[in-house]
Amino acid sequence: MPRIPSARNRLKDTPVVGHKRVLLAAPRGYCAGVDRAVIAVEKALEHYGAPVYVRKQIVHNIHVVSELENLGAIFVDEVDEVPHGAHIVFSAHGVSPAVVNAAAERGLQAIDATCPLVTKVHREAVRFARDDFQILLIGHEGHEEVEGTAGEAPEHTTLVGSPDEADTVVVRDPDRVVWLSQTTLSVDETMETVRRLRARFPNLQDPPSDDICYATQNRQVAIKKVARDSDLVIVVGSANSSNSVRLVEVALEYGAKAAYRVDFASEVKQEWLDNATTVGVTSGASVPEELVDELLEALADAGYSDVEQVKTAEEDLIFSLPKELRKDLSGETDARAFGGRAAAAE
């Protein structure tokens, strides 16, 4: 686990031509599925005491993982690393039936923190496999979400990793193919992949509803609007966060002169600010707002104290916690049970 900086580096207020400002994208940061998953680990620790084991990173953010480790969570790669009978939380990215079965065979007490939007894709995969469709799963090889979805119907699933791969993928029956996707992809790139697939397979079926999650789409729409007016875009998010990495790519594609991803404000380099009048800021869907606040403080040191929020959508979707965690230690329903931190704050 990388070391988390204890303090930010001080950025210098160097002169530029024009008025320095920050365009702060909204929506940004935590989505409902991430909030639910993080709270699930926190509440599991409250309920059962440390340690509670978590398969893979609960969400793809090193700060969040480190904070949960400090509370007593232990992150493992596979269930065979967990002592028999212990509590284990499945991450927001989901797991395959093989993982669920392996946990049961070890007598583990499993808590499923899979994002409900990922669960929806899993159910689609099961249904289409049952109807003997070949599933063209658009996503990144090795990503936990892709492994979990493909694991629902391995004999019926073919991974399509890019638009170029759509030009060469082989299907057994072009009249019985359907596409599904990882929820955290670039919307534009995914639609280009689908366009190329449909050009080859005109009877390609669509999923019953959009697989790319609302938060991924909303954050990409917001950064598109910010990028066109930005000399520099800074995305807060971890390297293994697919949606954070996509935000950098989208910013560059839609007009930002430069764009970088950082885990922490201390990683911002002084030279990035050279001649930058307008700095766009956003964060991936697994990033707590405190990390964005630290970045804004660092930018204020450099003279970017004028912050303008650019809002393109309102988000009010909330998810209930896994059923095992909806009551507090006294047996009363927890304030966060049916909507996470958002519900508790109301």
Tab-separated table of C-alpha atoms in Angstrom:
chain	number	residue	atom	x	y	z
A	1	MET	CA	0.000	0.000	0.000
A	2	PRO	CA	1.519	3.381	-1.014
A	3	ARG	CA	2.317	5.772	1.801
A	4	ILE	CA	-0.367	8.391	2.320
A	5	PRO	CA	1.196	11.868	2.598
A	6	SER	CA	0.808	13.527	5.982
A	7	ALA	CA	0.754	17.055	4.568
A	8	ARG	CA	0.449	18.739	1.193
A	9	ASN	CA	3.340	20.331	-0.625
A	10	ARG	CA	3.014	24.097	-0.777
A	11	LEU	CA	2.400	25.315	-4.309
A	12	LYS	CA	3.666	28.747	-5.298
A	13	ASP	CA	1.522	31.603	-6.551
A	14	THR	CA	3.262	32.356	-9.836
A	15	PRO	CA	1.971	35.002	-12.253
A	16	VAL	CA	-0.166	34.103	-15.279
A	17	VAL	CA	-1.933	36.164	-17.903
A	18	GLY	CA	-5.518	36.541	-16.752
A	19	HIS	CA	-7.553	35.804	-13.632
A	20	LYS	CA	-6.791	32.534	-11.879
A	21	ARG	CA	-9.801	30.347	-11.179
A	22	VAL	CA	-10.944	26.786	-10.556
A	23	LEU	CA	-13.857	25.157	-12.362
A	24	LEU	CA	-15.141	22.482	-10.000
A	25	ALA	CA	-17.118	19.751	-11.741
A	26	ALA	CA	-20.362	18.498	-10.250
A	27	PRO	CA	-21.316	15.738	-9.855
A	28	ARG	CA	-18.006	14.293	-8.660
A	29	GLY	CA	-16.771	11.886	-6.030
A	30	TYR	CA	-18.674	9.198	-4.158
A	31	CYS	CA	-21.548	7.483	-5.906
A	32	ALA	CA	-24.310	5.579	-4.130
A	33	GLY	CA	-22.711	2.185	-4.749
A	34	VAL	CA	-19.360	3.259	-3.307
A	35	ASP	CA	-20.967	4.864	-0.265
A	36	ARG	CA	-22.945	1.675	0.375
A	37	ALA	CA	-19.858	-0.534	0.097
A	38	VAL	CA	-17.676	1.580	2.391
A	39	ILE	CA	-20.413	1.826	5.002
A	40	ALA	CA	-20.857	-1.951	4.758
A	41	VAL	CA	-17.258	-2.511	5.873
A	42	GLU	CA	-17.525	0.116	8.630
A	43	LYS	CA	-20.726	-1.437	9.965
A	44	ALA	CA	-19.376	-4.982	9.710
A	45	LEU	CA	-16.487	-3.891	11.937
A	46	GLU	CA	-18.964	-2.328	14.388
A	47	HIS	CA	-21.108	-5.460	14.429
A	48	TYR	CA	-18.552	-8.226	14.503
A	49	GLY	CA	-15.337	-6.535	15.645
A	50	ALA	CA	-11.969	-6.625	13.950
A	51	PRO	CA	-10.794	-8.221	11.875
A	52	VAL	CA	-13.307	-8.268	9.054
A	53	TYR	CA	-11.896	-9.521	5.772
A	54	VAL	CA	-12.566	-7.919	2.397
A	55	ARG	CA	-11.932	-9.655	-0.915
A	56	LYS	CA	-9.985	-7.223	-3.144
A	57	GLN	CA	-10.185	-3.484	-2.531
A	58	ILE	CA	-13.692	-2.600	-1.405
A	59	VAL	CA	-13.522	0.316	-3.867
A	60	HIS	CA	-10.604	1.446	-6.000
A	61	ASN	CA	-9.160	4.192	-3.812
A	62	ILE	CA	-6.009	3.813	-1.743
A	63	HIS	CA	-7.052	6.416	0.840
A	64	VAL	CA	-10.355	4.654	1.537
A	65	VAL	CA	-8.656	1.272	1.770
A	66	SER	CA	-6.012	2.626	4.158
A	67	GLU	CA	-8.653	4.213	6.397
A	68	LEU	CA	-10.561	0.935	6.617
A	69	GLU	CA	-7.359	-0.963	7.355
A	70	ASN	CA	-6.802	1.383	10.279
A	71	LEU	CA	-10.243	0.388	11.588
A	72	GLY	CA	-9.386	-3.306	11.385
A	73	ALA	CA	-10.311	-4.445	7.873
A	74	ILE	CA	-7.963	-6.944	6.234
A	75	PHE	CA	-7.900	-6.985	2.444
A	76	VAL	CA	-7.150	-10.259	0.686
A	77	ASP	CA	-6.918	-11.357	-2.926
A	78	GLU	CA	-8.823	-14.625	-2.561
A	79	VAL	CA	-11.120	-16.287	-0.051
A	80	ASP	CA	-8.642	-19.083	0.688
A	81	GLU	CA	-6.591	-16.484	2.610
A	82	VAL	CA	-9.448	-16.004	5.095
A	83	PRO	CA	-9.675	-18.146	8.258
A	84	HIS	CA	-12.556	-20.633	8.330
A	85	GLY	CA	-15.756	-19.129	9.716
A	86	ALA	CA	-14.612	-15.496	9.515
A	87	HIS	CA	-16.646	-12.596	8.119
A	88	ILE	CA	-15.837	-11.523	4.577
A	89	VAL	CA	-17.176	-8.616	2.540
A	90	PHE	CA	-17.359	-8.865	-1.241
A	91	SER	CA	-16.299	-5.612	-2.903
A	92	ALA	CA	-18.480	-3.154	-4.800
A	93	HIS	CA	-17.179	-4.592	-8.084
A	94	GLY	CA	-18.895	-7.942	-7.560
A	95	VAL	CA	-17.727	-11.552	-7.623
A	96	SER	CA	-18.427	-14.629	-9.695
A	97	PRO	CA	-20.516	-17.578	-8.453
A	98	ALA	CA	-17.258	-19.529	-8.124
A	99	VAL	CA	-16.048	-17.062	-5.475
A	100	VAL	CA	-19.366	-17.213	-3.627
A	101	ASN	CA	-19.178	-20.997	-3.598
A	102	ALA	CA	-15.558	-21.009	-2.441
A	103	ALA	CA	-16.476	-18.734	0.472
A	104	ALA	CA	-19.362	-21.016	1.442
A	105	GLU	CA	-17.104	-24.080	1.337
A	106	ARG	CA	-14.824	-22.402	3.897
A	107	GLY	CA	-17.766	-21.585	6.123
A	108	LEU	CA	-17.219	-17.836	5.710
A	109	GLN	CA	-19.903	-15.389	6.768
A	110	ALA	CA	-20.262	-13.435	3.518
A	111	ILE	CA	-21.636	-9.908	3.202
A	112	ASP	CA	-22.260	-8.893	-0.385
A	113	ALA	CA	-21.423	-5.206	-0.949
A	114	THR	CA	-21.669	-5.487	-4.740
A	115	CYS	CA	-23.058	-2.295	-6.269
A	116	PRO	CA	-26.704	-2.975	-7.236
A	117	LEU	CA	-25.973	-1.628	-10.723
A	118	VAL	CA	-23.271	-4.285	-11.152
A	119	THR	CA	-25.674	-6.913	-9.814
A	120	LYS	CA	-28.092	-5.834	-12.539
A	121	VAL	CA	-25.479	-6.638	-15.200
A	122	HIS	CA	-24.840	-10.027	-13.570
A	123	ARG	CA	-28.540	-10.856	-13.818
A	124	GLU	CA	-28.595	-9.809	-17.451
A	125	ALA	CA	-25.678	-12.154	-18.157
A	126	VAL	CA	-27.477	-15.073	-16.483
A	127	ARG	CA	-30.654	-14.391	-18.411
A	128	PHE	CA	-29.024	-14.085	-21.823
A	129	ALA	CA	-26.906	-17.186	-21.231
A	130	ARG	CA	-30.036	-19.112	-20.282
A	131	ASP	CA	-31.537	-18.046	-23.629
A	132	ASP	CA	-28.356	-19.269	-25.383
A	133	PHE	CA	-27.100	-15.861	-26.524
A	134	GLN	CA	-23.398	-15.159	-26.963
A	135	ILE	CA	-22.581	-12.242	-24.658
A	136	LEU	CA	-20.077	-9.717	-25.998
A	137	LEU	CA	-18.858	-8.160	-22.757
A	138	ILE	CA	-17.259	-4.757	-23.339
A	139	GLY	CA	-14.675	-4.147	-20.636
A	140	HIS	CA	-11.083	-4.334	-19.478
A	141	GLU	CA	-9.450	-7.709	-19.075
A	142	GLY	CA	-8.453	-8.399	-15.478
A	143	HIS	CA	-10.807	-5.853	-13.902
A	144	GLU	CA	-12.687	-7.379	-10.956
A	145	GLU	CA	-16.047	-6.317	-12.302
A	146	VAL	CA	-15.416	-7.974	-15.654
A	147	GLU	CA	-14.225	-11.158	-13.972
A	148	GLY	CA	-17.357	-11.257	-11.833
A	149	THR	CA	-19.756	-10.668	-14.733
A	150	ALA	CA	-18.008	-13.127	-17.045
A	151	GLY	CA	-18.036	-15.669	-14.245
A	152	GLU	CA	-21.835	-15.728	-14.305
A	153	ALA	CA	-21.795	-17.271	-17.776
A	154	PRO	CA	-18.221	-18.154	-18.780
A	155	GLU	CA	-19.212	-20.451	-21.650
A	156	HIS	CA	-21.367	-17.771	-23.218
A	157	THR	CA	-19.154	-14.699	-22.707
A	158	THR	CA	-16.563	-13.176	-25.022
A	159	LEU	CA	-14.610	-10.133	-23.849
A	160	VAL	CA	-14.329	-7.144	-26.194
A	161	GLY	CA	-11.665	-4.823	-24.847
A	162	SER	CA	-11.740	-1.944	-27.343
A	163	PRO	CA	-13.380	-0.674	-30.536
A	164	ASP	CA	-10.583	-2.297	-32.550
A	165	GLU	CA	-11.332	-5.670	-30.981
A	166	ALA	CA	-14.923	-5.283	-32.177
A	167	ASP	CA	-13.586	-5.546	-35.717
A	168	THR	CA	-12.116	-9.013	-35.154
A	169	VAL	CA	-14.269	-10.729	-32.526
A	170	VAL	CA	-15.653	-14.098	-33.654
A	171	VAL	CA	-19.220	-15.159	-32.890
A	172	ARG	CA	-20.848	-18.546	-33.381
A	173	ASP	CA	-24.239	-17.196	-34.522
A	174	PRO	CA	-24.550	-13.542	-35.583
A	175	ASP	CA	-28.299	-13.683	-34.960
A	176	ARG	CA	-27.919	-14.571	-31.282
A	177	VAL	CA	-25.522	-12.002	-29.865
A	178	VAL	CA	-26.011	-9.358	-27.191
A	179	TRP	CA	-23.663	-6.770	-25.733
A	180	LEU	CA	-23.181	-5.943	-22.065
A	181	SER	CA	-20.561	-3.659	-20.542
A	182	GLN	CA	-18.474	-2.888	-17.514
A	183	THR	CA	-20.216	-0.071	-15.643
A	184	THR	CA	-17.238	2.304	-15.388
A	185	LEU	CA	-16.169	2.717	-19.009
A	186	SER	CA	-15.945	5.760	-21.243
A	187	VAL	CA	-19.426	6.289	-22.627
A	188	ASP	CA	-18.100	7.508	-25.984
A	189	GLU	CA	-15.662	4.621	-26.434
A	190	THR	CA	-18.272	2.058	-25.447
A	191	MET	CA	-20.759	3.433	-27.960
A	192	GLU	CA	-18.062	3.337	-30.652
A	193	THR	CA	-17.427	-0.315	-29.806
A	194	VAL	CA	-21.151	-1.033	-30.055
A	195	ARG	CA	-21.352	0.816	-33.378
A	196	ARG	CA	-18.588	-1.337	-34.841
A	197	LEU	CA	-20.115	-4.514	-33.476
A	198	ARG	CA	-23.497	-3.639	-34.959
A	199	ALA	CA	-21.907	-2.895	-38.330
A	200	ARG	CA	-20.717	-6.519	-38.374
A	201	PHE	CA	-23.705	-8.060	-36.583
A	202	PRO	CA	-26.866	-6.107	-37.484
A	203	ASN	CA	-29.030	-8.251	-35.187
A	204	LEU	CA	-26.912	-7.466	-32.133
A	205	GLN	CA	-29.218	-6.995	-29.152
A	206	ASP	CA	-28.895	-4.211	-26.586
A	207	PRO	CA	-29.119	-4.775	-22.839
A	208	PRO	CA	-32.590	-3.998	-21.455
A	209	SER	CA	-31.180	-0.843	-19.825
A	210	ASP	CA	-27.931	1.093	-19.983
A	211	ASP	CA	-25.085	-0.809	-18.290
A	212	ILE	CA	-22.725	2.148	-17.798
A	213	CYS	CA	-23.686	3.519	-14.400
A	214	TYR	CA	-25.324	6.885	-13.854
A	215	ALA	CA	-22.344	8.171	-11.831
A	216	THR	CA	-19.815	7.312	-14.525
A	217	GLN	CA	-21.926	9.045	-17.164
A	218	ASN	CA	-22.650	12.104	-15.020
A	219	ARG	CA	-18.980	12.642	-14.137
A	220	GLN	CA	-17.976	12.359	-17.780
A	221	VAL	CA	-20.645	14.832	-18.879
A	222	ALA	CA	-19.505	17.302	-16.217
A	223	ILE	CA	-15.817	17.081	-17.096
A	224	LYS	CA	-16.619	17.552	-20.793
A	225	LYS	CA	-18.161	20.910	-19.944
A	226	VAL	CA	-15.289	21.878	-17.645
A	227	ALA	CA	-12.528	20.713	-20.009
A	228	ARG	CA	-13.396	23.024	-22.870
A	229	ASP	CA	-12.589	26.062	-20.706
A	230	SER	CA	-9.617	24.601	-18.805
A	231	ASP	CA	-5.899	25.003	-19.358
A	232	LEU	CA	-5.357	22.157	-16.905
A	233	VAL	CA	-7.635	19.455	-15.478
A	234	ILE	CA	-6.765	17.567	-12.303
A	235	VAL	CA	-8.678	14.370	-11.540
A	236	VAL	CA	-8.511	13.010	-8.007
A	237	GLY	CA	-8.579	9.220	-8.088
A	238	SER	CA	-6.436	6.096	-7.900
A	239	ALA	CA	-4.609	4.481	-10.801
A	240	ASN	CA	-6.691	1.295	-10.615
A	241	SER	CA	-9.950	3.267	-10.710
A	242	SER	CA	-11.275	2.785	-14.221
A	243	ASN	CA	-13.710	5.684	-14.035
A	244	SER	CA	-11.008	8.057	-12.717
A	245	VAL	CA	-8.615	7.157	-15.521
A	246	ARG	CA	-11.417	7.642	-18.048
A	247	LEU	CA	-12.031	11.163	-16.711
A	248	VAL	CA	-8.465	12.151	-17.642
A	249	GLU	CA	-8.961	10.759	-21.142
A	250	VAL	CA	-12.318	12.492	-21.580
A	251	ALA	CA	-10.878	15.814	-20.382
A	252	LEU	CA	-8.121	15.679	-22.979
A	253	GLU	CA	-10.524	14.606	-25.719
A	254	TYR	CA	-12.884	17.492	-24.979
A	255	GLY	CA	-10.429	20.359	-24.980
A	256	ALA	CA	-8.304	20.475	-21.852
A	257	LYS	CA	-4.767	21.509	-22.746
A	258	ALA	CA	-3.399	19.123	-20.104
A	259	ALA	CA	-4.927	16.645	-17.654
A	260	TYR	CA	-3.469	14.590	-14.822
A	261	ARG	CA	-4.695	12.123	-12.214
A	262	VAL	CA	-3.508	12.323	-8.599
A	263	ASP	CA	-4.323	10.394	-5.446
A	264	PHE	CA	-3.436	13.327	-3.204
A	265	ALA	CA	-2.961	17.080	-3.499
A	266	SER	CA	0.713	16.647	-2.624
A	267	GLU	CA	1.257	14.968	-6.007
A	268	VAL	CA	0.415	18.134	-7.974
A	269	LYS	CA	3.566	19.444	-9.637
A	270	GLN	CA	4.321	23.138	-9.726
A	271	GLU	CA	5.137	23.038	-13.431
A	272	TRP	CA	1.617	21.839	-14.253
A	273	LEU	CA	0.398	25.296	-13.243
A	274	ASP	CA	2.762	27.197	-15.518
A	275	ASN	CA	0.643	29.511	-17.689
A	276	ALA	CA	-2.571	27.853	-16.447
A	277	THR	CA	-5.279	30.446	-15.875
A	278	THR	CA	-8.189	28.038	-15.424
A	279	VAL	CA	-7.824	24.721	-13.600
A	280	GLY	CA	-10.619	22.149	-13.839
A	281	VAL	CA	-11.081	19.804	-10.899
A	282	THR	CA	-13.086	16.609	-10.536
A	283	SER	CA	-12.862	13.236	-8.826
A	284	GLY	CA	-13.709	9.631	-9.551
A	285	ALA	CA	-16.725	7.853	-8.095
A	286	SER	CA	-14.714	6.194	-5.307
A	287	VAL	CA	-13.090	9.382	-3.981
A	288	PRO	CA	-14.163	10.988	-0.678
A	289	GLU	CA	-14.779	14.730	-0.838
A	290	GLU	CA	-12.081	15.458	1.734
A	291	LEU	CA	-9.425	14.657	-0.890
A	292	VAL	CA	-10.957	17.204	-3.268
A	293	ASP	CA	-11.036	19.754	-0.453
A	294	GLU	CA	-7.321	19.211	0.139
A	295	LEU	CA	-6.650	19.787	-3.562
A	296	LEU	CA	-8.652	23.021	-3.513
A	297	GLU	CA	-6.638	24.201	-0.502
A	298	ALA	CA	-3.403	23.438	-2.331
A	299	LEU	CA	-4.578	25.311	-5.421
A	300	ALA	CA	-5.580	28.274	-3.242
A	301	ASP	CA	-1.947	28.419	-2.087
A	302	ALA	CA	-1.069	28.921	-5.741
A	303	GLY	CA	-3.579	31.729	-6.170
A	304	TYR	CA	-6.535	29.714	-7.441
A	305	SER	CA	-8.930	30.774	-4.690
A	306	ASP	CA	-11.813	31.681	-7.007
A	307	VAL	CA	-13.811	28.428	-7.269
A	308	GLU	CA	-16.790	28.177	-9.622
A	309	GLN	CA	-18.902	25.018	-9.530
A	310	VAL	CA	-20.030	23.668	-12.907
A	311	LYS	CA	-23.068	21.487	-12.274
A	312	THR	CA	-24.570	19.340	-15.018
A	313	ALA	CA	-26.805	16.970	-13.022
A	314	GLU	CA	-28.382	16.321	-9.638
A	315	GLU	CA	-27.841	12.911	-8.076
A	316	ASP	CA	-30.343	11.543	-5.573
A	317	LEU	CA	-30.035	7.786	-6.058
A	318	ILE	CA	-29.434	5.886	-2.812
A	319	PHE	CA	-29.006	2.178	-2.070
A	320	SER	CA	-29.935	0.270	1.057
A	321	LEU	CA	-27.230	-1.620	2.936
A	322	PRO	CA	-26.863	-5.407	2.769
A	323	LYS	CA	-29.632	-6.924	4.896
A	324	GLU	CA	-27.184	-8.198	7.556
A	325	LEU	CA	-26.166	-4.632	8.388
A	326	ARG	CA	-29.409	-2.671	8.487
A	327	LYS	CA	-29.704	-2.696	12.268
A	328	ASP	CA	-27.313	-1.172	14.764
A	329	LEU	CA	-25.850	-3.003	17.758
A	330	SER	CA	-28.975	-2.307	19.849
A	331	GLY	CA	-31.196	-3.941	17.250
A	332	GLU	CA	-32.653	-0.672	15.978
A	333	THR	CA	-32.685	0.142	12.279
A	334	ASP	CA	-29.539	2.114	11.456
A	335	ALA	CA	-30.041	5.647	10.105
A	336	ARG	CA	-27.882	4.719	7.118
A	337	ALA	CA	-29.631	1.427	6.367
A	338	PHE	CA	-31.764	2.648	3.476
A	339	GLY	CA	-29.597	5.258	1.866
A	340	GLY	CA	-26.106	5.431	3.307
A	341	ARG	CA	-24.624	8.717	4.537
A	342	ALA	CA	-27.125	10.736	2.512
A	343	ALA	CA	-30.076	9.303	4.438
A	344	ALA	CA	-28.337	9.650	7.794
A	345	ALA	CA	-27.663	13.347	7.130
A	346	GLU	CA	-31.306	14.219	6.430
